[in-house]
Coordinates of C-alpha atoms in Angstrom, one line a residue:
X130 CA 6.8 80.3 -4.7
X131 CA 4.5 80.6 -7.3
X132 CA 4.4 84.2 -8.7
X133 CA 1.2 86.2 -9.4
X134 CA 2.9 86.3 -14.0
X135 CA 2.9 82.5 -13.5
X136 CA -0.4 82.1 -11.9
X137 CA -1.9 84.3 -14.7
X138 CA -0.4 82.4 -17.3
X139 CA -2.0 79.3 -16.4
X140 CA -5.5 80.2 -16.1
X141 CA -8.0 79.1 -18.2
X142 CA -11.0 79.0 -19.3
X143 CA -13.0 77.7 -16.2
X144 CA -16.3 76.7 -18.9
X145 CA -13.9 73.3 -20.3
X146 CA -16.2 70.3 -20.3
X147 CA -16.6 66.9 -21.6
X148 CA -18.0 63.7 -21.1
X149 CA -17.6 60.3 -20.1
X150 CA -17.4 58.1 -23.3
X151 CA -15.9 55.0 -21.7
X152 CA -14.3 53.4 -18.7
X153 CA -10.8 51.2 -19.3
X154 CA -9.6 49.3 -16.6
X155 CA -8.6 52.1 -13.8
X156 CA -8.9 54.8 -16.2
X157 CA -12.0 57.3 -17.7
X158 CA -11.9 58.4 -21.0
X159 CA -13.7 61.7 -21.8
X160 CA -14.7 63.4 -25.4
X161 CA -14.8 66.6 -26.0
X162 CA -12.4 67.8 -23.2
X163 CA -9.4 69.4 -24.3
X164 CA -7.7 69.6 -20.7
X165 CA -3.6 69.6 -21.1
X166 CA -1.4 66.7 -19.4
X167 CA -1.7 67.4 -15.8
X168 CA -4.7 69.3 -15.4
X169 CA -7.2 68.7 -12.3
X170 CA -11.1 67.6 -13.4
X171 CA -14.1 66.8 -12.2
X172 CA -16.7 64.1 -13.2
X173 CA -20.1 64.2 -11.9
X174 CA -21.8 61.5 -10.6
X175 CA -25.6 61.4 -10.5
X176 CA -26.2 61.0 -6.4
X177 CA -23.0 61.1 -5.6
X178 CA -20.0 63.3 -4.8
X179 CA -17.2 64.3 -7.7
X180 CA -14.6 62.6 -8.6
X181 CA -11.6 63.9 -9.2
X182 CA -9.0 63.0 -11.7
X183 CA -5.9 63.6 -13.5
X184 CA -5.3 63.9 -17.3
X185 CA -2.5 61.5 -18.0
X186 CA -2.8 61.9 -21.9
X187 CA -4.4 61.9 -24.9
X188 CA -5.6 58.9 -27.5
X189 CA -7.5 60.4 -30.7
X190 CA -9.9 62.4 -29.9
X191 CA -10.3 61.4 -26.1
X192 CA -8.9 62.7 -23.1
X193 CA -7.4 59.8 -20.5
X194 CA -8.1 60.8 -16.7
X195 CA -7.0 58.6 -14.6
X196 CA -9.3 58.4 -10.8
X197 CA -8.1 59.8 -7.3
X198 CA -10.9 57.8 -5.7
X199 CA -13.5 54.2 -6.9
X200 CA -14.9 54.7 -10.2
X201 CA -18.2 53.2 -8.8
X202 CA -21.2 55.0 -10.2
X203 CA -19.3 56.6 -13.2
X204 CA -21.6 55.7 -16.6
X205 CA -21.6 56.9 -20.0
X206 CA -22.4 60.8 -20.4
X207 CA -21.5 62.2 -17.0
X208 CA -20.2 65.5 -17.8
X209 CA -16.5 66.4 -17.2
X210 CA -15.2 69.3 -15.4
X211 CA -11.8 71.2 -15.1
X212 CA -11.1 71.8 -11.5
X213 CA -7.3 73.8 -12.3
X214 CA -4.7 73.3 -14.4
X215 CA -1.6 73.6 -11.7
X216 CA -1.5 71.4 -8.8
X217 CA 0.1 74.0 -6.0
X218 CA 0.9 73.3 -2.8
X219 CA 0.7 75.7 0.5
X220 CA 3.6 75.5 2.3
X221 CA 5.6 77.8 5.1
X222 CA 7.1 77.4 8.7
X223 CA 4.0 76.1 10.1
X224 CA 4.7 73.0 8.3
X225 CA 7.1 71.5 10.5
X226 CA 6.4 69.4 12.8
X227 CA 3.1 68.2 11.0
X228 CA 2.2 65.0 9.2
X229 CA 0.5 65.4 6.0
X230 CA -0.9 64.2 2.8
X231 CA 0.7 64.0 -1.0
X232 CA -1.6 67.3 -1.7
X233 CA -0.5 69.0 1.6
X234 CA -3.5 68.2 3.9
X235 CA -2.7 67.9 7.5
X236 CA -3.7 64.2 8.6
X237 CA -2.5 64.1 12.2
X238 CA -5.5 65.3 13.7
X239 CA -5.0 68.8 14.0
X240 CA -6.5 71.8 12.6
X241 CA -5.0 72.9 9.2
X242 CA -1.9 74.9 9.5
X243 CA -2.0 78.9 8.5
X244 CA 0.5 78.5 5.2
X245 CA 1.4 82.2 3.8
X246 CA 3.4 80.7 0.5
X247 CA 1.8 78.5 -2.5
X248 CA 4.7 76.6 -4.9
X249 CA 4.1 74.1 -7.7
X250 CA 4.5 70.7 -7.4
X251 CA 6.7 69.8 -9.7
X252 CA 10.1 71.7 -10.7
X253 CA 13.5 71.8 -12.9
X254 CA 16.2 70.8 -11.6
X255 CA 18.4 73.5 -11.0
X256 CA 21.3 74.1 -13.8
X257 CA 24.0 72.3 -13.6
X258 CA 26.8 75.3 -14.0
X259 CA 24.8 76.4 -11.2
X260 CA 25.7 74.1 -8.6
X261 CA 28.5 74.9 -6.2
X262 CA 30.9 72.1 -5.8
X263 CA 29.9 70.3 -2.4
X264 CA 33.0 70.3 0.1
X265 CA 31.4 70.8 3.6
X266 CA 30.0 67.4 6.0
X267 CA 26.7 66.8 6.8
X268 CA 26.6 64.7 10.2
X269 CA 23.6 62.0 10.2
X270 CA 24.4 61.0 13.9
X271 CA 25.1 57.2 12.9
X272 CA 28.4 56.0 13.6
X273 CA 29.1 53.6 10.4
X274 CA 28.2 56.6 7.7
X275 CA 29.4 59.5 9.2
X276 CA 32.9 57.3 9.9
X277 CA 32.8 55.1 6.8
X278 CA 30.2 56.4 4.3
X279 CA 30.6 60.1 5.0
X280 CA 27.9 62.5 3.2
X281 CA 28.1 66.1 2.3
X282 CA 25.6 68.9 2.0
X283 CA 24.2 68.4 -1.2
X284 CA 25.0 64.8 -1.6
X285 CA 22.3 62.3 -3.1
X286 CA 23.0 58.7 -1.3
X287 CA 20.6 55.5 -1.7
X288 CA 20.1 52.7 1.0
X289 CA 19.2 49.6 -0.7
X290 CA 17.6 46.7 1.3
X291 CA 15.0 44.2 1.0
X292 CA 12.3 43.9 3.3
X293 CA 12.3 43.8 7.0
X294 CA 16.4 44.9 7.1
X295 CA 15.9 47.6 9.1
X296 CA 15.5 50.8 6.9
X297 CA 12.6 52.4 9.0
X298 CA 15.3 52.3 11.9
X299 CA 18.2 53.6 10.3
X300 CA 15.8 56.7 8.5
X301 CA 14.9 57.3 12.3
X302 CA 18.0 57.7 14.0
X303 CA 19.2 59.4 11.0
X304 CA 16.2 62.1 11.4
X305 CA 16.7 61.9 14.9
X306 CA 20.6 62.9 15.0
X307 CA 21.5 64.8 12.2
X308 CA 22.3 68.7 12.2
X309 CA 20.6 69.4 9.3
X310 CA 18.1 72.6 9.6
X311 CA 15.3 71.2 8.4
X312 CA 13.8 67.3 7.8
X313 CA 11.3 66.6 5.3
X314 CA 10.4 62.7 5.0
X315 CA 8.2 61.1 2.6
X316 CA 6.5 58.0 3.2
X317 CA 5.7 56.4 0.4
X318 CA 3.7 53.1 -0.3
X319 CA 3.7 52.5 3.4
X320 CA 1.2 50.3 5.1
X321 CA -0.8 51.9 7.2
X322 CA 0.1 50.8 10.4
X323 CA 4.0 51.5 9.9
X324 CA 3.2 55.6 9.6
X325 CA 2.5 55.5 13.5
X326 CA 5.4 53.3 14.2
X327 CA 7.5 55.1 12.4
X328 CA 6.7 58.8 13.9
X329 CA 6.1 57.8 17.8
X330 CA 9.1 55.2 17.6
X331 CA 11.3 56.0 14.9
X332 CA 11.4 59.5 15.0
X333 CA 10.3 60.6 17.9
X334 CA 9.2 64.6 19.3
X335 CA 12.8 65.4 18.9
X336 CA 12.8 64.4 15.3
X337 CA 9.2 64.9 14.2
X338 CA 10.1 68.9 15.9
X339 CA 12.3 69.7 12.7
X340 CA 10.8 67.7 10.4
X341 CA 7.9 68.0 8.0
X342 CA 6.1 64.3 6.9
X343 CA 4.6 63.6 3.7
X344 CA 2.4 60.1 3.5
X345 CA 0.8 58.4 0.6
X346 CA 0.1 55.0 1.9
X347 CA 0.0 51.7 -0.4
X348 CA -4.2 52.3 -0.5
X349 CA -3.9 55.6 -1.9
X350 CA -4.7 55.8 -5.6
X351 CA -1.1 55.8 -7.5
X352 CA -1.3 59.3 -8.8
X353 CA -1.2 60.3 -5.1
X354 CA 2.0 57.4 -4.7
X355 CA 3.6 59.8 -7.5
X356 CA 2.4 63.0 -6.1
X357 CA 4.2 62.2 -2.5
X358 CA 7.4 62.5 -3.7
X359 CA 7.2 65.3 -6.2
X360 CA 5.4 67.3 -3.0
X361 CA 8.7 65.7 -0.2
X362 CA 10.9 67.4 -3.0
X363 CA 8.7 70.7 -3.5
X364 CA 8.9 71.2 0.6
X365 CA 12.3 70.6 0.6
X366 CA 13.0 73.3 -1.8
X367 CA 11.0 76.3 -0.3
X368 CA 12.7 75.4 2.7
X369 CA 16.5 75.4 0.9
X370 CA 15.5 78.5 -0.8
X371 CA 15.4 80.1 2.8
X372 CA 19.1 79.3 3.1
X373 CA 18.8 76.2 4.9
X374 CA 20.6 72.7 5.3
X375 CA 17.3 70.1 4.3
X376 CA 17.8 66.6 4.9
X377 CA 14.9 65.1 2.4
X378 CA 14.9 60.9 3.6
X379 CA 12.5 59.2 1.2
X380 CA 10.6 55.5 1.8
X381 CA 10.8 54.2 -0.7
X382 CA 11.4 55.0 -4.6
X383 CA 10.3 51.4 -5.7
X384 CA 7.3 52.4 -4.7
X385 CA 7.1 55.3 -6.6
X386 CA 8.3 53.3 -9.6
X387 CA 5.5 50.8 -8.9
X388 CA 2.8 53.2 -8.7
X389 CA 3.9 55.4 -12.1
X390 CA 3.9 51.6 -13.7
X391 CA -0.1 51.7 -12.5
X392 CA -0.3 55.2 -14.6
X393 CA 2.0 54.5 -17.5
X394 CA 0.5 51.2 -18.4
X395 CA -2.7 52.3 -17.7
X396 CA -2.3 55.4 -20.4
X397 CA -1.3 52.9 -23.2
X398 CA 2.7 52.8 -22.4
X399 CA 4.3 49.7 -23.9
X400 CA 6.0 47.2 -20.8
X401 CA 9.8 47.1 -21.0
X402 CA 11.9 45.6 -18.7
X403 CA 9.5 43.8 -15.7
X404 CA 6.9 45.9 -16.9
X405 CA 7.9 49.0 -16.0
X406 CA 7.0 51.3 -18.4
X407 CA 9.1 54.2 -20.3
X408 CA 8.0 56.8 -18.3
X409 CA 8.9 55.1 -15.0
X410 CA 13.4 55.4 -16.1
X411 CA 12.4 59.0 -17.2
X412 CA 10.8 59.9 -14.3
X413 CA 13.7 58.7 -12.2
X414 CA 16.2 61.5 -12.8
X415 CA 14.1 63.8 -12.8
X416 CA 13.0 63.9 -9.1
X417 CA 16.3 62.6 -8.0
X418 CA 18.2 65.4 -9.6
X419 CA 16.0 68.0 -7.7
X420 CA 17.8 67.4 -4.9
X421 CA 21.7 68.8 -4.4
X422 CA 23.4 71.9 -3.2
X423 CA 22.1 75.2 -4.6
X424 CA 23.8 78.8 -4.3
X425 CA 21.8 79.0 -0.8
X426 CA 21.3 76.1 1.1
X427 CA 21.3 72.4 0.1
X428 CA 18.9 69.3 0.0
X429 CA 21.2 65.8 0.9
X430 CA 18.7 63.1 0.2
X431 CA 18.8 59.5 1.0
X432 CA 16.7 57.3 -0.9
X433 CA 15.7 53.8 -0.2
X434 CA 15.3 51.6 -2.7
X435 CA 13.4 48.2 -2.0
X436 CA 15.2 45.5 -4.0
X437 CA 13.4 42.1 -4.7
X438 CA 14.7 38.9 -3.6
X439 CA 17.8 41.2 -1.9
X440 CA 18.7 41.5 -5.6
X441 CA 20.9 44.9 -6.0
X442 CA 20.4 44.6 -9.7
X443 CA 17.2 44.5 -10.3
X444 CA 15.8 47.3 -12.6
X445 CA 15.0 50.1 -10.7
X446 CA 18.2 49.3 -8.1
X447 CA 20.6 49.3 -11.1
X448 CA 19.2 52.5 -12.4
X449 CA 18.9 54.4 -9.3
X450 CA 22.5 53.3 -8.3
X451 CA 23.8 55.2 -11.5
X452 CA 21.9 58.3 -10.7
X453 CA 23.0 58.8 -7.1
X454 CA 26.5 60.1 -5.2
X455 CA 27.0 56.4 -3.6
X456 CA 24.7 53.8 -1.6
X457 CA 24.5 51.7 1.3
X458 CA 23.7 48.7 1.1
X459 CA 21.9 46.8 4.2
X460 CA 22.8 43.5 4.4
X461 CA 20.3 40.6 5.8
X462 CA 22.8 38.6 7.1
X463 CA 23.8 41.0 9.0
X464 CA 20.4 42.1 10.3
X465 CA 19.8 38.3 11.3
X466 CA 23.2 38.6 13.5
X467 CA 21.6 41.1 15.3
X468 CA 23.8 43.9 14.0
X469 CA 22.6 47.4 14.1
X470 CA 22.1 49.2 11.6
X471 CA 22.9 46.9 8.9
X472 CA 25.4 48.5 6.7
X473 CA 27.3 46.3 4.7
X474 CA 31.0 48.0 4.3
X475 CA 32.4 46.1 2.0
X476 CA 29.1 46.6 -0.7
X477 CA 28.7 50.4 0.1
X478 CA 30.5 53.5 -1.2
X479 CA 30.0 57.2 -0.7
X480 CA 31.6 58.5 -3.7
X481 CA 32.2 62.5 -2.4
X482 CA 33.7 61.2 0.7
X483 CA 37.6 61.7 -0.7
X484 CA 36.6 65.4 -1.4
X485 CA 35.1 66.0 2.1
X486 CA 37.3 64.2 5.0
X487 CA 40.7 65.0 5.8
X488 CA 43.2 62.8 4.5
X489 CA 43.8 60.9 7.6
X490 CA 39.9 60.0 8.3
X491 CA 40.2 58.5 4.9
X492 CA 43.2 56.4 5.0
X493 CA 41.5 54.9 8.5
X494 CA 38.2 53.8 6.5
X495 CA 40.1 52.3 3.9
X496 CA 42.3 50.1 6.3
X497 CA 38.9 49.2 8.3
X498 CA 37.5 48.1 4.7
X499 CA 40.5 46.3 3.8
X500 CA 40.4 44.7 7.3
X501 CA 36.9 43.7 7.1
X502 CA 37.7 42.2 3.0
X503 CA 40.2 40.2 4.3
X504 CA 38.3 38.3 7.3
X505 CA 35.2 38.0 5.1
X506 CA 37.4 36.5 2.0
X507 CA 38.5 33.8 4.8
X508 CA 35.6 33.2 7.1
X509 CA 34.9 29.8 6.2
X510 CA 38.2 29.0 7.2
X511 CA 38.6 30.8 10.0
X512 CA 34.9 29.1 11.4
X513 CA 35.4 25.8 11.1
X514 CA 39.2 26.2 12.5
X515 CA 41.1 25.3 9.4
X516 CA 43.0 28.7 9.3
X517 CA 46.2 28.5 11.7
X518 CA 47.4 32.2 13.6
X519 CA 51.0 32.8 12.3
X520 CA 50.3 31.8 8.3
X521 CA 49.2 35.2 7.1
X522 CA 50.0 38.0 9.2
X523 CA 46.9 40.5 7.5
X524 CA 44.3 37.3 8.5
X525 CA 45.9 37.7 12.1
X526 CA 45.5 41.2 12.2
X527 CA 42.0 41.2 10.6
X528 CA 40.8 37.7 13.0
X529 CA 42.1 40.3 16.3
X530 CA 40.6 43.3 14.9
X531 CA 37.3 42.3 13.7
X532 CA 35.4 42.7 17.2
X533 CA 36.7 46.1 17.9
X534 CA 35.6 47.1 14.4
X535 CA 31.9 45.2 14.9
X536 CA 31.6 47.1 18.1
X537 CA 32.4 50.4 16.0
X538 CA 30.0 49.7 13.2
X539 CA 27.0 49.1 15.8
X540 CA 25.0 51.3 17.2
X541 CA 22.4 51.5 19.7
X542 CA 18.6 53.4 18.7
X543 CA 19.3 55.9 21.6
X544 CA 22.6 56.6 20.9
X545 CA 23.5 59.1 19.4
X546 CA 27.2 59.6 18.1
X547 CA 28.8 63.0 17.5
X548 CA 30.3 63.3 14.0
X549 CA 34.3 64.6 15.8
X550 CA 34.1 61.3 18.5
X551 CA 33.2 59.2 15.5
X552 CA 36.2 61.0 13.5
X553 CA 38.5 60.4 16.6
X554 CA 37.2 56.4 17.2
X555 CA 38.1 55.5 13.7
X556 CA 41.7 57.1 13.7
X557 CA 42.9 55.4 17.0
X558 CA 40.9 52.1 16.2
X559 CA 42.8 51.7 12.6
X560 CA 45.9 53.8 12.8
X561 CA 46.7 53.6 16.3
X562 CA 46.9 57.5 16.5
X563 CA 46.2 58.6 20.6
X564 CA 44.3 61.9 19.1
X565 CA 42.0 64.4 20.9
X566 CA 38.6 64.7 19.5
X567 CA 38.6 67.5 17.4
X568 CA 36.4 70.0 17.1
X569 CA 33.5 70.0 14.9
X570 CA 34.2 72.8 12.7
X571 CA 37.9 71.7 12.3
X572 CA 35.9 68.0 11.4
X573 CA 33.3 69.7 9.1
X574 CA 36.0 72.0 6.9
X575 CA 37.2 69.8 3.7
X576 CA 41.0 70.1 4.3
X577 CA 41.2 68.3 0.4
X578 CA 41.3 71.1 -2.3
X579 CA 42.1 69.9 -5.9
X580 CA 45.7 67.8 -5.6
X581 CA 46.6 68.9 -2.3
X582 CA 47.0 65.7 -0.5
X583 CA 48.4 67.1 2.4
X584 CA 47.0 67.0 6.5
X585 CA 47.3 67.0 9.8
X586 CA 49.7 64.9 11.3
X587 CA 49.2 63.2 15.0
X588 CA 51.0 66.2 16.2
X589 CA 49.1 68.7 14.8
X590 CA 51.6 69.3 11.8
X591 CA 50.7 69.8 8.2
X592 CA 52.1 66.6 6.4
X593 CA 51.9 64.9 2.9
X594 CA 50.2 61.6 2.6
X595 CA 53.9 60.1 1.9
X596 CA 55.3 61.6 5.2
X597 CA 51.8 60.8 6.9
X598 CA 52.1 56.7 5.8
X599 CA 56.1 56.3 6.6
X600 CA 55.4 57.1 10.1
X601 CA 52.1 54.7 10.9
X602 CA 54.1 52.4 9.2
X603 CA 57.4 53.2 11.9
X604 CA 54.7 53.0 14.4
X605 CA 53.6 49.5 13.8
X606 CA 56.7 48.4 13.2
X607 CA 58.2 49.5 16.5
X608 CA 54.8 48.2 18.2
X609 CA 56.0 45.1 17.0
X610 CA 58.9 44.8 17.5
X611 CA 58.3 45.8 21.1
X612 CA 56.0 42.4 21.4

């Protein structure tokens, strides 16, 4: 929240004006208006209302601003106004459940919500020393991450896809089934038609209830595009502060990345690589890293990333993937077959998940990825019948295993799957271990603590990973031997 010293501190002189000296392409240059980086102004325009706009820098002895709105009917001379110096934001409980703008305006037709806190826009991350270790789950409801990807409190994941791969989808259910305290989902770039789509189908009441939706659609001028973001994360905070478990799911940062390429180029920024500017890789870390566990609460984000051409490393996908705790990656071939939600296991990794599961739960998602390795690596062969059962015993087991694991992987819209069923599917379906579903807290406590390797057993029994493996392995062999 913005304290009454900071507020103070930023005042200033409310008399600041300049004028308009020259237009270049989307930005204003003013003389004579020495506004710092950030500040909010006004330019006057003769029978017409204000327009606001943002200083974005400095050349000489002119001030860039770059427009929230059409330049039309800006000439040379109009006088040049600060407006404030801090963008804030109102926020508090009211928020959830609404839909609003990038500068907190309610947009879903109903009357402004009463907000008792104001916080800026844009914060430090929080110290590093400062972050607890994560080690407790958070459950997103889909069957393929929770059992294969699994995410902790705190954890910063990206879902990288190209267009039409089902992302929307997979936000939704996420938003839907999660047990997170709090949702806040930023929209960014989207067409204007898929906001709608996303909150009466994606979400849904039971979602949009707990969540709090910020939209800057692809019209909107690209300091808004920026804004959205920086605001998802501000939200997300005030609501972390309280203690709470935030689930921040944000569409998409390309489009973020586009939209600072707008501003940085605009202000003079030399292109690098496919044009995106300087600014654009600095900017990166520095929302991303907002989000994490604190000393109360936690923000786990998930961040899509539109790749072009399905290309995982294009600029902005290579950089994000080296900023974030792991990735999924949706895979179009997949999405063509039908299969729902497109997760690709062999091209995803969450890298916290060996310091959250139990030892067991992760020994059964590496067999289902070696499984699914092994079929993939021979599919040709196994699809146009040139692969004969009996010449490699893993191909056999991965050719009978594969529909049992497809049916795991998929997932139905409505369905919702609880993170201990999902826990207990995985063990039977790759172990062979006849377990009772376990209950959630006993799922959602880290049993891995430094190098203690040791878990339960099928029996209930504490049991090192040595003891655990000799006796699936006596298991399979007696099944065997049996057939």
């Amino acid at each position: 929240m913005l304290d009454i010293e900071t507020q103070i501190n930023s005042i200033m002189a409310a008399d600041i004006t300049g004028s308009v000296i020259q237009t270049h392409g989307t930005t204003i240059n003013a003389v004579g208006f020495p506004a710092p980086v950030g500040s909010i102004a006004l330019i006057d325009r003769p029978g017409s209302t204000a327009l606001r706009a943002e200083v974005i820098g400095f050349k000489e002895n002119l001030t860039i601003l770059y427009p929230y709105g059409d330049i039309s009917g800006v000439r040379r001379g109009n006088r040049v106004r600060i407006q404030r110096t801090i963008p804030w934001l109102r926020v508090g409980d009211n928020l959830l459940g609404r839909v609003i703008d990038a500068e907190g305006n309610a947009i879903d037709g109903l009357p402004q919500p009463l907000l008792e806190d104001r916080i800026v826009c844009q914060h430090d991350a929080p110290d590093p020393c400062s972050r607890p270790r994560i080690d407790s789950i958070l459950s997103t409801g889909v069957r393929a991450i929770d059992g294969m990807f699994t995410c902790g409190k705190g954890q910063r994941l990206g879902i990288f896809a190209g267009s039409g791969v089902g992302k929307s989808v997979t936000l939704g259910m996420m938003a839907r089934y999660t047990d997170a305290d709090v949702i806040v989902i930023g929209l960014i770039g989207e067409r204007g038609r898929e906001v709608n789509d996303f909150i009466e189908r994606d979400l849904g009441k039971a979602g949009l209830a707990k969540s709090v939706v910020v939209v800057s659609t692809s019209n909107d001028p690209a300091l808004l595009r920026v804004r959205a973001p920086m605001t998802t994360l501000a939200i997300a905070e005030y609501f972390r502060d309280q203690g709470k478990d935030v689930l921040v799911l944000m569409d998409s940062l390309t489009r973020f990345a586009m939209a600072q390429r707008e501003i940085g180029l605009s202000a003079g920024e030399p292109p690098t690589t496919r044009g995106y500017p300087p600014s654009v890789f600095a900017m990166l870390p520095k929302l991303v890293e907002r989000a994490g566990r604190a000393e109360r609460g936690s923000i786990t984000a998930f961040f899509t990333v539109l790749v072009e051409g399905d290309d995982m490393n294009d600029p902005i996908g290579d950089t994000v993937r080296g900023l974030l705790d792991g990735h999924l990656w949706l895979s179009r071939k997949l999405s063509t077959r039908g299969h729902y939600p497109a997760i690709d296991p062999i091209e995803s990794i969450s890298r916290l998940m060996p310091d959250i599961c139990d030892p067991v739960h992760l020994k059964a998602s590496r067999a289902m990825r070696k499984s699914l390795a092994i079929y993939l690596d021979n599919e040709d062969l196994i699809s146009i019948g040139a692969y004969r059962a009996g010449s490699n015993p893993e191909i056999d087991e991965s050719i009978k295993m594969r529909p049992e694991i497809d049916d795991y992987l998929r997932q139905a819209v409505e369905e919702k799957a609880e993170l201990p069923e999902t826990v207990r599917r995985i063990r039977t379906l790759m172990l062979g271990e006849q377990v009772e579903t376990p209950p959630a807290a006993a799922v959602e406590t880290p049993v891995r603590r430094g190098n203690d390797k040791s878990g339960p057993d099928k029996d209930g029994n504490t049991t090192t990973n040595a003891t655990a493996n000799n006796r699936i392995t006596n298991d399979r062999i007696a099944r065997a031997a049996a057939t």
